[in-house]
mmCIF file of C-alpha atoms in Angstrom:
data_model
loop_
_atom_site.group_PDB
_atom_site.id
_atom_site.type_symbol
_atom_site.label_atom_id
_atom_site.label_comp_id
_atom_site.label_asym_id
_atom_site.label_seq_id
_atom_site.Cartn_x
_atom_site.Cartn_y
_atom_site.Cartn_z
ATOM 1 C CA UNK A 1 -13.660 -20.854 -6.050
ATOM 2 C CA UNK A 2 -11.392 -23.706 -5.641
ATOM 3 C CA UNK A 3 -12.552 -25.572 -8.642
ATOM 4 C CA UNK A 4 -12.058 -22.575 -11.122
ATOM 5 C CA UNK A 5 -10.292 -19.739 -9.561
ATOM 6 C CA UNK A 6 -7.744 -21.193 -7.260
ATOM 7 C CA UNK A 7 -6.936 -23.968 -9.277
ATOM 8 C CA UNK A 8 -6.252 -21.950 -12.451
ATOM 9 C CA UNK A 9 -4.115 -19.787 -10.366
ATOM 10 C CA UNK A 10 -2.150 -22.713 -9.216
ATOM 11 C CA UNK A 11 -1.706 -23.979 -12.758
ATOM 12 C CA UNK A 12 -0.278 -20.733 -14.040
ATOM 13 C CA UNK A 13 2.115 -20.649 -11.260
ATOM 14 C CA UNK A 14 3.344 -24.393 -11.592
ATOM 15 C CA UNK A 15 3.201 -24.994 -15.075
ATOM 16 C CA UNK A 16 6.268 -25.273 -17.531
ATOM 17 C CA UNK A 17 6.852 -22.673 -20.206
ATOM 18 C CA UNK A 18 4.674 -23.280 -23.228
ATOM 19 C CA UNK A 19 6.314 -23.591 -26.515
ATOM 20 C CA UNK A 20 4.122 -20.526 -27.552
ATOM 21 C CA UNK A 21 1.540 -18.137 -26.029
ATOM 22 C CA UNK A 22 -1.306 -19.597 -28.069
ATOM 23 C CA UNK A 23 -4.315 -20.671 -26.119
ATOM 24 C CA UNK A 24 -3.928 -24.327 -26.639
ATOM 25 C CA UNK A 25 -0.318 -24.518 -25.931
ATOM 26 C CA UNK A 26 -0.701 -22.621 -22.556
ATOM 27 C CA UNK A 27 -3.850 -24.871 -21.656
ATOM 28 C CA UNK A 28 -1.838 -28.061 -22.433
ATOM 29 C CA UNK A 29 0.836 -27.085 -19.985
ATOM 30 C CA UNK A 30 -1.907 -26.211 -17.402
ATOM 31 C CA UNK A 31 -3.361 -29.687 -17.910
ATOM 32 C CA UNK A 32 -0.133 -31.382 -17.021
ATOM 33 C CA UNK A 33 -0.357 -29.736 -13.742
ATOM 34 C CA UNK A 34 -3.846 -30.671 -12.927
ATOM 35 C CA UNK A 35 -3.091 -34.279 -14.034
ATOM 36 C CA UNK A 36 -0.241 -34.142 -11.594
ATOM 37 C CA UNK A 37 -2.182 -32.980 -8.540
ATOM 38 C CA UNK A 38 -1.932 -35.741 -5.821
ATOM 39 C CA UNK A 39 -5.375 -37.076 -5.274
ATOM 40 C CA UNK A 40 -6.938 -36.555 -1.776
ATOM 41 C CA UNK A 41 -8.394 -39.324 0.224
ATOM 42 C CA UNK A 42 -10.840 -39.004 2.753
ATOM 43 C CA UNK A 43 -8.189 -38.972 5.507
ATOM 44 C CA UNK A 44 -6.254 -36.365 3.385
ATOM 45 C CA UNK A 45 -9.381 -34.276 3.080
ATOM 46 C CA UNK A 46 -9.672 -34.002 6.907
ATOM 47 C CA UNK A 47 -5.966 -33.270 7.385
ATOM 48 C CA UNK A 48 -5.268 -30.915 4.491
ATOM 49 C CA UNK A 49 -8.590 -29.109 3.983
ATOM 50 C CA UNK A 50 -10.117 -26.602 6.194
ATOM 51 C CA UNK A 51 -13.574 -25.158 5.655
ATOM 52 C CA UNK A 52 -15.247 -22.435 7.657
ATOM 53 C CA UNK A 53 -18.385 -20.090 7.919
ATOM 54 C CA UNK A 54 -18.430 -16.698 8.968
ATOM 55 C CA UNK A 55 -20.177 -15.290 12.217
ATOM 56 C CA UNK A 56 -20.832 -12.036 13.619
ATOM 57 C CA UNK A 57 -18.018 -9.578 13.381
ATOM 58 C CA UNK A 58 -17.154 -6.025 12.186
ATOM 59 C CA UNK A 59 -15.382 -4.887 8.661
ATOM 60 C CA UNK A 60 -13.982 -1.371 8.586
ATOM 61 C CA UNK A 61 -15.822 -0.523 11.711
ATOM 62 C CA UNK A 62 -19.096 -1.579 10.545
ATOM 63 C CA UNK A 63 -20.977 -4.611 12.035
ATOM 64 C CA UNK A 64 -21.647 -7.570 10.154
ATOM 65 C CA UNK A 65 -24.250 -10.329 10.529
ATOM 66 C CA UNK A 66 -23.299 -13.967 10.586
ATOM 67 C CA UNK A 67 -24.014 -15.989 7.385
ATOM 68 C CA UNK A 68 -26.813 -17.977 9.020
ATOM 69 C CA UNK A 69 -28.480 -14.574 10.166
ATOM 70 C CA UNK A 70 -28.209 -13.132 6.796
ATOM 71 C CA UNK A 71 -29.771 -16.385 5.198
ATOM 72 C CA UNK A 72 -32.378 -16.627 8.052
ATOM 73 C CA UNK A 73 -31.815 -20.344 8.364
ATOM 74 C CA UNK A 74 -29.351 -22.969 9.490
ATOM 75 C CA UNK A 75 -26.741 -23.577 6.875
ATOM 76 C CA UNK A 76 -23.780 -26.097 6.376
ATOM 77 C CA UNK A 77 -22.442 -24.142 3.302
ATOM 78 C CA UNK A 78 -18.887 -23.173 3.558
ATOM 79 C CA UNK A 79 -17.892 -19.575 3.018
ATOM 80 C CA UNK A 80 -14.218 -20.173 3.555
ATOM 81 C CA UNK A 81 -11.717 -22.945 2.244
ATOM 82 C CA UNK A 82 -8.175 -23.518 3.112
ATOM 83 C CA UNK A 83 -6.224 -26.442 1.677
ATOM 84 C CA UNK A 84 -2.764 -27.779 1.203
ATOM 85 C CA UNK A 85 -1.896 -29.546 -2.182
ATOM 86 C CA UNK A 86 1.036 -31.310 -3.590
ATOM 87 C CA UNK A 87 2.086 -31.698 -7.352
ATOM 88 C CA UNK A 88 3.635 -34.983 -8.043
ATOM 89 C CA UNK A 89 5.876 -34.199 -10.918
ATOM 90 C CA UNK A 90 9.714 -33.765 -11.223
ATOM 91 C CA UNK A 91 9.709 -29.873 -10.420
ATOM 92 C CA UNK A 92 7.430 -29.678 -7.642
ATOM 93 C CA UNK A 93 7.744 -33.037 -5.875
ATOM 94 C CA UNK A 94 7.382 -32.419 -1.974
ATOM 95 C CA UNK A 95 6.675 -28.586 -2.190
ATOM 96 C CA UNK A 96 3.440 -27.899 -0.563
ATOM 97 C CA UNK A 97 1.082 -25.325 -2.261
ATOM 98 C CA UNK A 98 -1.238 -23.494 0.355
ATOM 99 C CA UNK A 99 -4.491 -22.037 -1.066
ATOM 100 C CA UNK A 100 -7.480 -20.233 0.739
ATOM 101 C CA UNK A 101 -10.331 -18.159 -0.240
ATOM 102 C CA UNK A 102 -13.218 -16.703 1.718
ATOM 103 C CA UNK A 103 -16.040 -14.241 2.498
ATOM 104 C CA UNK A 104 -16.206 -11.605 5.014
ATOM 105 C CA UNK A 105 -12.396 -11.672 5.563
ATOM 106 C CA UNK A 106 -10.257 -8.765 6.861
ATOM 107 C CA UNK A 107 -9.382 -7.565 3.259
ATOM 108 C CA UNK A 108 -9.838 -8.817 -0.089
ATOM 109 C CA UNK A 109 -6.683 -9.276 -1.732
ATOM 110 C CA UNK A 110 -5.885 -11.610 -4.544
ATOM 111 C CA UNK A 111 -2.110 -12.685 -4.032
ATOM 112 C CA UNK A 112 0.364 -15.449 -4.919
ATOM 113 C CA UNK A 113 3.136 -15.763 -2.384
ATOM 114 C CA UNK A 114 6.146 -17.653 -3.352
ATOM 115 C CA UNK A 115 8.522 -18.353 -0.431
ATOM 116 C CA UNK A 116 11.869 -19.821 -1.575
ATOM 117 C CA UNK A 117 13.680 -22.537 0.188
ATOM 118 C CA UNK A 118 15.735 -21.827 3.326
ATOM 119 C CA UNK A 119 19.633 -21.614 2.375
ATOM 120 C CA UNK A 120 21.564 -24.580 3.640
ATOM 121 C CA UNK A 121 24.129 -22.898 5.351
ATOM 122 C CA UNK A 122 24.819 -19.140 6.234
ATOM 123 C CA UNK A 123 28.280 -17.707 5.964
ATOM 124 C CA UNK A 124 27.361 -14.800 8.205
ATOM 125 C CA UNK A 125 27.833 -14.380 12.068
ATOM 126 C CA UNK A 126 25.103 -15.623 14.282
ATOM 127 C CA UNK A 127 24.557 -12.278 15.710
ATOM 128 C CA UNK A 128 23.992 -10.772 12.219
ATOM 129 C CA UNK A 129 20.380 -11.265 12.155
ATOM 130 C CA UNK A 130 17.823 -13.796 11.462
ATOM 131 C CA UNK A 131 17.894 -14.999 7.701
ATOM 132 C CA UNK A 132 14.545 -15.397 6.413
ATOM 133 C CA UNK A 133 13.711 -16.905 2.941
ATOM 134 C CA UNK A 134 13.290 -14.571 -0.072
ATOM 135 C CA UNK A 135 9.702 -14.213 -1.118
ATOM 136 C CA UNK A 136 8.120 -13.194 -4.335
ATOM 137 C CA UNK A 137 4.764 -11.619 -4.160
ATOM 138 C CA UNK A 138 2.455 -11.411 -7.243
ATOM 139 C CA UNK A 139 -0.520 -8.953 -6.689
ATOM 140 C CA UNK A 140 -3.401 -9.664 -8.735
ATOM 141 C CA UNK A 141 -5.974 -7.217 -7.072
ATOM 142 C CA UNK A 142 -6.090 -4.733 -5.654
ATOM 143 C CA UNK A 143 -3.111 -2.615 -6.914
ATOM 144 C CA UNK A 144 -1.882 -5.263 -9.293
ATOM 145 C CA UNK A 145 1.976 -5.477 -9.229
ATOM 146 C CA UNK A 146 4.909 -7.666 -8.275
ATOM 147 C CA UNK A 147 6.917 -7.371 -4.816
ATOM 148 C CA UNK A 148 10.193 -9.080 -3.580
ATOM 149 C CA UNK A 149 11.268 -9.423 -0.203
ATOM 150 C CA UNK A 150 14.859 -9.850 -0.242
ATOM 151 C CA UNK A 151 17.498 -10.144 2.714
ATOM 152 C CA UNK A 152 20.173 -7.703 2.487
ATOM 153 C CA UNK A 153 22.915 -6.137 4.417
ATOM 154 C CA UNK A 154 22.242 -2.715 6.144
ATOM 155 C CA UNK A 155 24.805 -0.431 4.617
ATOM 156 C CA UNK A 156 27.574 1.434 6.613
ATOM 157 C CA UNK A 157 30.054 0.711 9.192
ATOM 158 C CA UNK A 158 29.298 -1.522 12.439
ATOM 159 C CA UNK A 159 29.630 -5.012 11.286
ATOM 160 C CA UNK A 160 27.477 -7.199 9.317
ATOM 161 C CA UNK A 161 23.670 -6.666 10.070
ATOM 162 C CA UNK A 162 20.971 -8.404 7.914
ATOM 163 C CA UNK A 163 17.377 -7.201 7.373
ATOM 164 C CA UNK A 164 14.628 -7.788 4.969
ATOM 165 C CA UNK A 165 13.873 -5.140 2.406
ATOM 166 C CA UNK A 166 11.272 -4.809 -0.103
ATOM 167 C CA UNK A 167 11.433 -4.234 -3.698
ATOM 168 C CA UNK A 168 8.126 -3.018 -5.286
ATOM 169 C CA UNK A 169 6.442 -2.791 -8.772
ATOM 170 C CA UNK A 170 2.975 -1.262 -8.822
ATOM 171 C CA UNK A 171 1.642 -1.489 -12.567
ATOM 172 C CA UNK A 172 -0.477 1.548 -12.291
ATOM 173 C CA UNK A 173 2.249 3.622 -10.826
ATOM 174 C CA UNK A 174 4.762 2.356 -13.333
ATOM 175 C CA UNK A 175 2.494 2.713 -16.463
ATOM 176 C CA UNK A 176 0.450 5.603 -15.495
ATOM 177 C CA UNK A 177 -2.685 3.881 -16.461
ATOM 178 C CA UNK A 178 -5.796 2.133 -14.838
ATOM 179 C CA UNK A 179 -5.061 -1.655 -14.747
ATOM 180 C CA UNK A 180 -8.186 -3.491 -15.773
ATOM 181 C CA UNK A 181 -9.883 -5.767 -13.276
ATOM 182 C CA UNK A 182 -10.258 -9.333 -14.011
ATOM 183 C CA UNK A 183 -13.739 -9.428 -15.460
ATOM 184 C CA UNK A 184 -12.927 -6.397 -17.711
ATOM 185 C CA UNK A 185 -9.938 -8.443 -19.027
ATOM 186 C CA UNK A 186 -12.010 -11.398 -19.614
ATOM 187 C CA UNK A 187 -14.643 -9.807 -21.262
ATOM 188 C CA UNK A 188 -12.203 -8.008 -23.502
ATOM 189 C CA UNK A 189 -10.857 -11.506 -24.461
ATOM 190 C CA UNK A 190 -14.110 -12.695 -25.394
ATOM 191 C CA UNK A 191 -14.583 -9.670 -27.802
ATOM 192 C CA UNK A 192 -11.255 -10.400 -29.188
ATOM 193 C CA UNK A 193 -11.802 -14.210 -29.308
ATOM 194 C CA UNK A 194 -8.707 -15.068 -27.229
ATOM 195 C CA UNK A 195 -9.541 -18.131 -25.296
ATOM 196 C CA UNK A 196 -6.166 -18.515 -23.374
ATOM 197 C CA UNK A 197 -7.433 -17.593 -19.952
ATOM 198 C CA UNK A 198 -10.787 -19.577 -20.204
ATOM 199 C CA UNK A 199 -10.757 -23.180 -19.084
ATOM 200 C CA UNK A 200 -10.950 -25.874 -21.869
ATOM 201 C CA UNK A 201 -13.354 -28.733 -21.209
ATOM 202 C CA UNK A 202 -10.585 -31.257 -20.403
ATOM 203 C CA UNK A 203 -9.274 -28.738 -17.690
ATOM 204 C CA UNK A 204 -12.823 -28.449 -16.208
ATOM 205 C CA UNK A 205 -13.265 -32.140 -16.000
ATOM 206 C CA UNK A 206 -9.857 -32.744 -14.368
ATOM 207 C CA UNK A 207 -10.511 -29.782 -11.863
ATOM 208 C CA UNK A 208 -13.709 -31.456 -10.896
ATOM 209 C CA UNK A 209 -12.162 -34.886 -10.609
ATOM 210 C CA UNK A 210 -9.747 -33.460 -8.007
ATOM 211 C CA UNK A 211 -12.356 -31.382 -6.155
ATOM 212 C CA UNK A 212 -15.078 -34.087 -5.981
ATOM 213 C CA UNK A 213 -13.383 -36.279 -3.192
ATOM 214 C CA UNK A 214 -13.443 -33.092 -1.129
ATOM 215 C CA UNK A 215 -17.075 -32.500 -1.523
ATOM 216 C CA UNK A 216 -17.978 -36.138 -1.051
ATOM 217 C CA UNK A 217 -16.171 -36.347 2.371
ATOM 218 C CA UNK A 218 -17.884 -33.191 3.554
ATOM 219 C CA UNK A 219 -21.279 -34.649 2.199
ATOM 220 C CA UNK A 220 -20.630 -37.809 4.431
ATOM 221 C CA UNK A 221 -19.503 -36.021 7.467
ATOM 222 C CA UNK A 222 -21.842 -34.743 10.205
ATOM 223 C CA UNK A 223 -19.225 -31.905 11.175
ATOM 224 C CA UNK A 224 -20.196 -28.326 10.505
ATOM 225 C CA UNK A 225 -18.033 -25.739 9.068
ATOM 226 C CA UNK A 226 -15.669 -24.275 11.502
ATOM 227 C CA UNK A 227 -16.846 -20.782 12.573
ATOM 228 C CA UNK A 228 -14.758 -17.646 12.176
ATOM 229 C CA UNK A 229 -15.509 -14.009 12.959
ATOM 230 C CA UNK A 230 -16.469 -11.716 10.077
ATOM 231 C CA UNK A 231 -13.251 -9.505 9.629
ATOM 232 C CA UNK A 232 -10.748 -11.995 10.567
ATOM 233 C CA UNK A 233 -8.578 -14.140 8.306
ATOM 234 C CA UNK A 234 -10.675 -16.986 9.015
ATOM 235 C CA UNK A 235 -10.923 -20.176 11.238
ATOM 236 C CA UNK A 236 -8.030 -20.743 13.544
ATOM 237 C CA UNK A 237 -7.406 -24.204 11.804
ATOM 238 C CA UNK A 238 -6.425 -22.277 8.581
ATOM 239 C CA UNK A 239 -3.411 -20.907 10.595
ATOM 240 C CA UNK A 240 -2.687 -24.329 11.922
ATOM 241 C CA UNK A 241 -2.888 -26.010 8.742
ATOM 242 C CA UNK A 242 0.445 -23.860 7.528
ATOM 243 C CA UNK A 243 1.894 -23.448 11.143
ATOM 244 C CA UNK A 244 2.254 -27.147 11.685
ATOM 245 C CA UNK A 245 4.654 -27.212 8.574
ATOM 246 C CA UNK A 246 6.686 -24.319 9.916
ATOM 247 C CA UNK A 247 5.135 -21.865 7.572
ATOM 248 C CA UNK A 248 2.806 -18.857 7.883
ATOM 249 C CA UNK A 249 0.046 -17.045 5.616
ATOM 250 C CA UNK A 250 1.148 -13.854 4.028
ATOM 251 C CA UNK A 251 -0.055 -11.232 6.479
ATOM 252 C CA UNK A 252 1.516 -13.318 9.525
ATOM 253 C CA UNK A 253 4.839 -13.076 7.846
ATOM 254 C CA UNK A 254 5.075 -9.310 7.740
#
C-alpha cells in the first residue's frame, strides 16, 4: 500500500502542474516528486515510521479476531503503517507529509487532508475565538467529493465571534450519478488505453528505492509491530507521530 497507493496519492498532491494531461506529461511530474523524497536512514525509519498489527476488537458492533488468530500462527507482518515524509524541493521544503494505511480500522475512508499554515498575525480580539488553520479535504472514497473547513465570523450583532464552518461538495449529490469506484475507473482506463493513472516503470523503481530502507530496517530489527485494537484508528504511536509536531490526524481535528 505504501509503495504503490500512498506514494501515488502523494505524487498527485505534490506534483507541479503538467504541461498537458497526456499520460507521460503527468507521470514526468510525479517522477520529480519521487526523486525529491528525502531518503530514510535506519534512524529516520525508527523515528518517522510506525508499523502495527491488529488484535482483537469490534467493528460496527461485531467481534473481530486478531490477525494472529485469523492466520493461526505467530506473524510479524504489519497490518498498519503510518509515516512522515519530506519532499526536498523549493515548493515543499520543510512541509511534513503524513500518510497512513491499515486493516481493521474504525472506518475505511480514503482521504487527503491538506492543512494550511497558521496565520502569522491575527487582527481579531483575543476573545473572538481560537483561529484554526483552514483545511482542504479531498474524499476519494466513500462519497467522493471535496470539503473545505474555513474560519468565519458568526453573522449578527454581539461583537466578533469566530468559528469553523464547512463547505462541502459531494460528486454523487451534485451530478446525480453514481461515481465509479477506483477499480472500476482503472478497468475503464485499460479498455480505453489511457495509462495516466498507471505507474510507469521508472516510477515503480523510484518508489521501491524509497521504500526499501524501511523494509530493510524492519527486517534487521527484533521489534514486533505495535499492537492496536481492531476497530480503532491504529496504534497510539501513530497519534504520537503527528502530535509531537503539533498536528493531528483528521478524525481528531473534528
